[in-house]
Short mmCIF file of C-alpha atoms and ligand atoms in Angstrom, two decimals:
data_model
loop_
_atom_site.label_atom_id
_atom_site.label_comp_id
_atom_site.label_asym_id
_atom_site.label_seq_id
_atom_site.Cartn_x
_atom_site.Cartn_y
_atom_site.Cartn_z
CA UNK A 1 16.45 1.23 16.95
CA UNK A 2 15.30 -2.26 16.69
CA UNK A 3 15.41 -4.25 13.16
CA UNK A 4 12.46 -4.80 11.62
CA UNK A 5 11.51 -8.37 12.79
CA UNK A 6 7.82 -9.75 12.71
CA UNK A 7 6.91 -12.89 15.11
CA UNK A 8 3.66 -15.05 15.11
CA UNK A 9 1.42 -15.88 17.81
CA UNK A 10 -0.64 -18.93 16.36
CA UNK A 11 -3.41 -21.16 17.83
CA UNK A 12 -6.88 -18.84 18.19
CA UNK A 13 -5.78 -15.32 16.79
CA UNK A 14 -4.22 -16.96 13.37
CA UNK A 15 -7.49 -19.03 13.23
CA UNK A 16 -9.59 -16.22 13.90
CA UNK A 17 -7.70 -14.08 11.30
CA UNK A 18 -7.39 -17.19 8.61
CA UNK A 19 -11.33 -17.77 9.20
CA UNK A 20 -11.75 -13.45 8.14
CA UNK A 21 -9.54 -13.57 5.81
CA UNK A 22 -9.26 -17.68 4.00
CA UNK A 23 -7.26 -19.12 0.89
CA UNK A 24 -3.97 -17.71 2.19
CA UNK A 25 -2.91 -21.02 2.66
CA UNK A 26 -3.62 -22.64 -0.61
CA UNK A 27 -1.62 -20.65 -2.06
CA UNK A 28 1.77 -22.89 -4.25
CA UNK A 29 3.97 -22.96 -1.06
CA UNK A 30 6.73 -24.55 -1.58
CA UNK A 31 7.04 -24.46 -5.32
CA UNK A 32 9.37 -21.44 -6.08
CA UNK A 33 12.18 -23.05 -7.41
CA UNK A 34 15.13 -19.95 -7.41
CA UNK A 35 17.50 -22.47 -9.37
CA UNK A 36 15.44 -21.14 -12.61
CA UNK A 37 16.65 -17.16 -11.88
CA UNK A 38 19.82 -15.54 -11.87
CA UNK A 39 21.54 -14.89 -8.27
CA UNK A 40 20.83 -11.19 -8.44
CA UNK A 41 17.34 -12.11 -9.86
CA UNK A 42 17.20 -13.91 -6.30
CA UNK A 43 18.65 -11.10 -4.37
CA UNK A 44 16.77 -8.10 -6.05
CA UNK A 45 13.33 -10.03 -5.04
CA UNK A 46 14.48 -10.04 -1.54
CA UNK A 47 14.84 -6.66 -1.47
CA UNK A 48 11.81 -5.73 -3.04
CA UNK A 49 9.81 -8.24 -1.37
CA UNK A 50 11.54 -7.36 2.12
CA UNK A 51 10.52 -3.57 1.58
CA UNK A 52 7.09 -4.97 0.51
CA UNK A 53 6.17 -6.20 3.88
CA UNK A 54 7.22 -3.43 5.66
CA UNK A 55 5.17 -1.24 3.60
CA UNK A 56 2.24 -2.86 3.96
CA UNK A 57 2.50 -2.88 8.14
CA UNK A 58 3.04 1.01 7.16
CA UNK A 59 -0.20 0.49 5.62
CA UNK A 60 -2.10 -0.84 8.50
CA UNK A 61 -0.28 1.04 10.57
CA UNK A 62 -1.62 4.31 8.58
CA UNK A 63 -5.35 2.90 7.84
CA UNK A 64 -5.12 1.99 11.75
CA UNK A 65 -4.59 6.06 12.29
CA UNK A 66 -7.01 6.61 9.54
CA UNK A 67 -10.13 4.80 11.57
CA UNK A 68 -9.27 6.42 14.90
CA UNK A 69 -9.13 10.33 12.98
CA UNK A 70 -12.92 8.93 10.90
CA UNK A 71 -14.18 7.70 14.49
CA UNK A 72 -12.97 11.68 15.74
CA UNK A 73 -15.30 13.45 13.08
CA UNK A 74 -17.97 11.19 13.20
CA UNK A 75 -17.73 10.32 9.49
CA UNK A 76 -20.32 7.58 8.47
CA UNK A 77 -20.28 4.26 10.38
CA UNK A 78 -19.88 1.78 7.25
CA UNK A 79 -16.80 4.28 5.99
CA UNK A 80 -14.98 4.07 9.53
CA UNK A 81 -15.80 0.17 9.48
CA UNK A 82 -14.43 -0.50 5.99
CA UNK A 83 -11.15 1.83 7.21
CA UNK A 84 -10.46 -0.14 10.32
CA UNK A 85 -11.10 -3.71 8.30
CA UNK A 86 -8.56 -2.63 5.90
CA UNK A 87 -6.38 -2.91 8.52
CA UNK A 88 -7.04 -6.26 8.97
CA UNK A 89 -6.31 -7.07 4.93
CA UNK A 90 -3.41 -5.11 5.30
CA UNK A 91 -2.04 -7.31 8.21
CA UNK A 92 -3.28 -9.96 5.94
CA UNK A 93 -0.53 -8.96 3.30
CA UNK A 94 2.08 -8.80 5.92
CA UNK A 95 1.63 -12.20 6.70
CA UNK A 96 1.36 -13.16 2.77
CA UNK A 97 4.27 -11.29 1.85
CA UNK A 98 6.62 -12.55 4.67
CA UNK A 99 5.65 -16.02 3.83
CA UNK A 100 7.17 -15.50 0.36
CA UNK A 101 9.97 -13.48 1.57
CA UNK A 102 11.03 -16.49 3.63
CA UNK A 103 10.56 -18.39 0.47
CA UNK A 104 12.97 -16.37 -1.48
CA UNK A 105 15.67 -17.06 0.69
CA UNK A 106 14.48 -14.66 3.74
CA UNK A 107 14.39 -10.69 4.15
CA UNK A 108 17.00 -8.29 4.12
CA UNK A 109 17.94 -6.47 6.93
CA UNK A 110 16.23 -3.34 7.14
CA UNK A 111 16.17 -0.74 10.05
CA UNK A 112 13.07 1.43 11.00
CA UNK A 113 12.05 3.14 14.02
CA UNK A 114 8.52 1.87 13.83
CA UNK A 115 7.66 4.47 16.44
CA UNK A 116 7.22 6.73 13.92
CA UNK A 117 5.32 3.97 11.24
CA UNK A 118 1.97 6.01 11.79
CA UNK A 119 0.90 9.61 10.16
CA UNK A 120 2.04 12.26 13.00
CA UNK A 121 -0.67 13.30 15.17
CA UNK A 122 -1.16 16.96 14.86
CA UNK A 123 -3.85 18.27 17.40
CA UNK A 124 -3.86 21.68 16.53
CA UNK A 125 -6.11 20.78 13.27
CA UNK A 126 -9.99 20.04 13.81
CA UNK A 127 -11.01 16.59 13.30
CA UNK A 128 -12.61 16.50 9.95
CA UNK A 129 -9.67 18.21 8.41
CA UNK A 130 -7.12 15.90 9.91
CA UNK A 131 -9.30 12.83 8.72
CA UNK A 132 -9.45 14.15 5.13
CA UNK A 133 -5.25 14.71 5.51
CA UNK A 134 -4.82 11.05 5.99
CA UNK A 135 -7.11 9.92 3.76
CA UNK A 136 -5.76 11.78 0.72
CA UNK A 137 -1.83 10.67 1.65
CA UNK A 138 -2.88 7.15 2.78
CA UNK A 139 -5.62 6.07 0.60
CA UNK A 140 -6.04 8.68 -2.57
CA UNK A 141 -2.45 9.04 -3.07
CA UNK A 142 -0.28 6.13 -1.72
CA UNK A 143 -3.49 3.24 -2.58
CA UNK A 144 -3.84 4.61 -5.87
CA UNK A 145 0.12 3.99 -6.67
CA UNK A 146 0.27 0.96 -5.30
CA UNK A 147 -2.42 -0.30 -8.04
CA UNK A 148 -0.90 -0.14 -11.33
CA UNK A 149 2.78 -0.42 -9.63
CA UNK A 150 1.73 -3.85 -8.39
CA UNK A 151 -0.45 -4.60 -11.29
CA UNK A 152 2.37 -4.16 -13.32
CA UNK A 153 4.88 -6.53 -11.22
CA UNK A 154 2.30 -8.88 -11.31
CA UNK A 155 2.18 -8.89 -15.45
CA UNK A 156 6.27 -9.52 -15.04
CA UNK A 157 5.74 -12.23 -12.67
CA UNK A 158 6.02 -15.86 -14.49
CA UNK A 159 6.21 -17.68 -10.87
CA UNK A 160 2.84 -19.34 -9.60
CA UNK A 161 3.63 -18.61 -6.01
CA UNK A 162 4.65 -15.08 -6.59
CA UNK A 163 1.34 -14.61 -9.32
CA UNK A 164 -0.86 -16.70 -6.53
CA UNK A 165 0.24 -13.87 -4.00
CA UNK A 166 0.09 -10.96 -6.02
CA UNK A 167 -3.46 -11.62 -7.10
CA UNK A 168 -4.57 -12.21 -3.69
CA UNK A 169 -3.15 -8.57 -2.58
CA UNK A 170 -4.71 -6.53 -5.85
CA UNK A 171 -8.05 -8.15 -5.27
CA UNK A 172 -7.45 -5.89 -1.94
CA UNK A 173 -6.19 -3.19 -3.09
CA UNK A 174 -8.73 -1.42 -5.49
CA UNK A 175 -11.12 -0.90 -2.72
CA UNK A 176 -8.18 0.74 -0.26
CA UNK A 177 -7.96 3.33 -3.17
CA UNK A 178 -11.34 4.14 -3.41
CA UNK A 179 -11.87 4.64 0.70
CA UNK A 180 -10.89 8.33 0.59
CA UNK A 181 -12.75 9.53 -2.40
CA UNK A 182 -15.90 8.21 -0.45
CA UNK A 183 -14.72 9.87 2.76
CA UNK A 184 -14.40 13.23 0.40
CA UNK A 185 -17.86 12.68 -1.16
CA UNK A 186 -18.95 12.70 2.71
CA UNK A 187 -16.62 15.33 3.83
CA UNK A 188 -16.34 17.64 0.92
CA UNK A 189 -18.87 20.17 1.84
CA UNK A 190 -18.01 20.85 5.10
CA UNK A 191 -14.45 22.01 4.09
CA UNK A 192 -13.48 25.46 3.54
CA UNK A 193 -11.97 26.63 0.69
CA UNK A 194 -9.08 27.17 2.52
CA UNK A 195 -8.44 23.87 3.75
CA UNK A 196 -8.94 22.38 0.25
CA UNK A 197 -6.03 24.15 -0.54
CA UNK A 198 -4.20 22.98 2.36
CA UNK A 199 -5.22 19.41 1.15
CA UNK A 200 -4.13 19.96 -2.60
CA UNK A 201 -0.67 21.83 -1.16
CA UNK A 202 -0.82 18.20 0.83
CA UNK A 203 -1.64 15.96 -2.22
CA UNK A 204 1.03 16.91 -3.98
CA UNK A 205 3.86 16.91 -1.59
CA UNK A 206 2.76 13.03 -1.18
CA UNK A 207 3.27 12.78 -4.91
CA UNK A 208 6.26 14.09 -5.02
CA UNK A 209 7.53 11.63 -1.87
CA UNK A 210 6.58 8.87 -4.79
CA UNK A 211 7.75 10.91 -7.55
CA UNK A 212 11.34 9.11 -8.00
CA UNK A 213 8.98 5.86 -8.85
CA UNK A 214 9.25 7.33 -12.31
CA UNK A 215 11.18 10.13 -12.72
CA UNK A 216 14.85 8.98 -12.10
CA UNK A 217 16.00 7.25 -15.48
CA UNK A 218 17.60 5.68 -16.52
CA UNK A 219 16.19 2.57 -14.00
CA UNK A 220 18.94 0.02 -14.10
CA UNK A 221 17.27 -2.16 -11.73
CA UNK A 222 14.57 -2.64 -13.65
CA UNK A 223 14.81 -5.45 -15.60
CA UNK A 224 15.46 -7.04 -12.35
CA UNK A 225 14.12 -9.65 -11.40
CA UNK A 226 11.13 -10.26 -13.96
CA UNK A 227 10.17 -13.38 -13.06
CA UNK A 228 9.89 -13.17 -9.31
CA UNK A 229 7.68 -9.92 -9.71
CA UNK A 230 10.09 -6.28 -10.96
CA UNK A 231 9.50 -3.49 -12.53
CA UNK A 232 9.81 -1.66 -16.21
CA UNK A 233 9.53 1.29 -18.02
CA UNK A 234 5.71 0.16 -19.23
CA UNK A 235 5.55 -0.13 -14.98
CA UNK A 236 6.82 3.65 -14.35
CA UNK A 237 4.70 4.67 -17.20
CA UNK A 238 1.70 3.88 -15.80
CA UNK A 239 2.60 5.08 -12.25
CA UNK A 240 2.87 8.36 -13.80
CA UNK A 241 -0.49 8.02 -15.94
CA UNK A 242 -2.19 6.88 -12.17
CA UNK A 243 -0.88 10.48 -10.98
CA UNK A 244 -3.45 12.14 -13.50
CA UNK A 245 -6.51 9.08 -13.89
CA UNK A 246 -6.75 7.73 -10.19
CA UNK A 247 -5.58 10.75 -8.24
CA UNK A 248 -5.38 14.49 -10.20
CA UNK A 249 -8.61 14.19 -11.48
CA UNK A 250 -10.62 12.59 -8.71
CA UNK A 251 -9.89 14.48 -6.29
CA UNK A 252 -10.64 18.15 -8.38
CA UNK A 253 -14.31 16.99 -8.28
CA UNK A 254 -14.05 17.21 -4.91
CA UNK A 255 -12.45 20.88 -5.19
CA UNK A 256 -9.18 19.77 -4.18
CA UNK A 257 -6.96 21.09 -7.27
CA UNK A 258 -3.55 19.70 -7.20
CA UNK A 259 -0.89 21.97 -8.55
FE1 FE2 B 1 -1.75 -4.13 1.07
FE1 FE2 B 2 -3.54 -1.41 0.69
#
């Protein structure tokens, strides 16, 4: 397995991706000044920002898998476009939040098998009803977490660097939320009730992947580390509200009942 390690190519393809995607670097490099925070403060921000990056190349990696199964059903062309450019914002993050992680003091080591970053191809399903699987785990469930959870971290957040960044990635994020319930408007119809139930069964197996977020108390990491972007109880609160407003209740109006 090899560590998780990102590299840089530079000259046209960062221009080309800084010209789609500008401000990144006006951002307050430089600033964060770790003397202000506790050492474990330091550390804890490492680790979450560390696990941070890698999720969001998960995320392009899954909205990447997401275009290709929209492109297989022939779901509409401005729905497949907006999936695949997510990719791009995603990628966008990565770059954003391993910027910052360098800034705190660099990333921790963490080991993945990114062979296995993207949703499993399984060919046995038809195309519509794979497309609507990863849209519900990628965009209706995991997008619709990430919201309030980073919302929340950025209300904690008294650092202008770490604020600067977090804004940037939530002005993203809505929209990557919203993807599947359009996809589902399209789609809806043409699934049987069967497979809606395959999707719900689906839906909330996801959930429950996330479910520790806020059901494992007490959290003693929590109060750590505030200022460079954490988490709290008011944080886990409304992760577990999200479960109901942005994800429960959206998706029965497309006859997808979550048990
Ligand atoms: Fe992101
Ligand atoms: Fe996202």
């Amino acid at each position: 397995m090899i560590p998780f390690q990102l590299s840089w190519h530079g000259g046209a393809p960062a221009e080309r991706l800084h010209r789609r995607r500008p401000g990144g670097d006006q951002l307050p490099w430089g600033t964060l000044d770790l003397g202000r925070y506790p050492d474990e403060h330091g550390l804890e921000a490492r680790r979450i920002w560390t696990n941070g990056v890698f999720t969001e190349y998960a995320s392009a990696a899954a909205f990447s898998t997401l275009t290709t199964a929209l492109l297989e059903c022939c779901a509409p062309v401005d729905l497949v476009a907006m999936s695949a450019d997510i990719v791009v914002d995603e990628l966008f993050h990565v770059e954003l939040s391993a910027r910052l992680t360098m800034e705190l003091g660099g990333a921790v080591p963490l080991d993945f098998d990114l062979a296995q970053i993207a949703p499993l191809a399984d060919s046995g399903k038809r195309p519509l009803l794979r497309a609507a699987e990863i849209a519900i785990t990628t965009s209706c469930v995991s997008e619709s977490l990430s919201v309030p959870a980073m919302a929340r971290s950025r209300a904690l957040a008294d650092d202008p660097l770490i604020r600067g960044v977090l804004d940037r990635l939530l002005a993203d994020e809505g929209p990557h939320a919203q993807l599947g319930y359009w996809f589902l408007a399209w789609a809806a119809d043409q699934l049987s009730n069967e497979e809606r139930a395959q999707l719900a069964a689906l839906a909330a197996e996801t959930i429950e992947v996330y479910a520790p977020l806020w059901r494992n108390d007490p959290c003693t990491s929590c109060p750590l580390p505030r200022g460079l972007a954490g988490h709290d109880e008011r944080g886990r609160a409304a992760l577990q509200s999200a479960v109901e407003t942005r994800i429960r209740r959206p998706l029965a109006r497309y006859g997808i009942i979550v048990p």
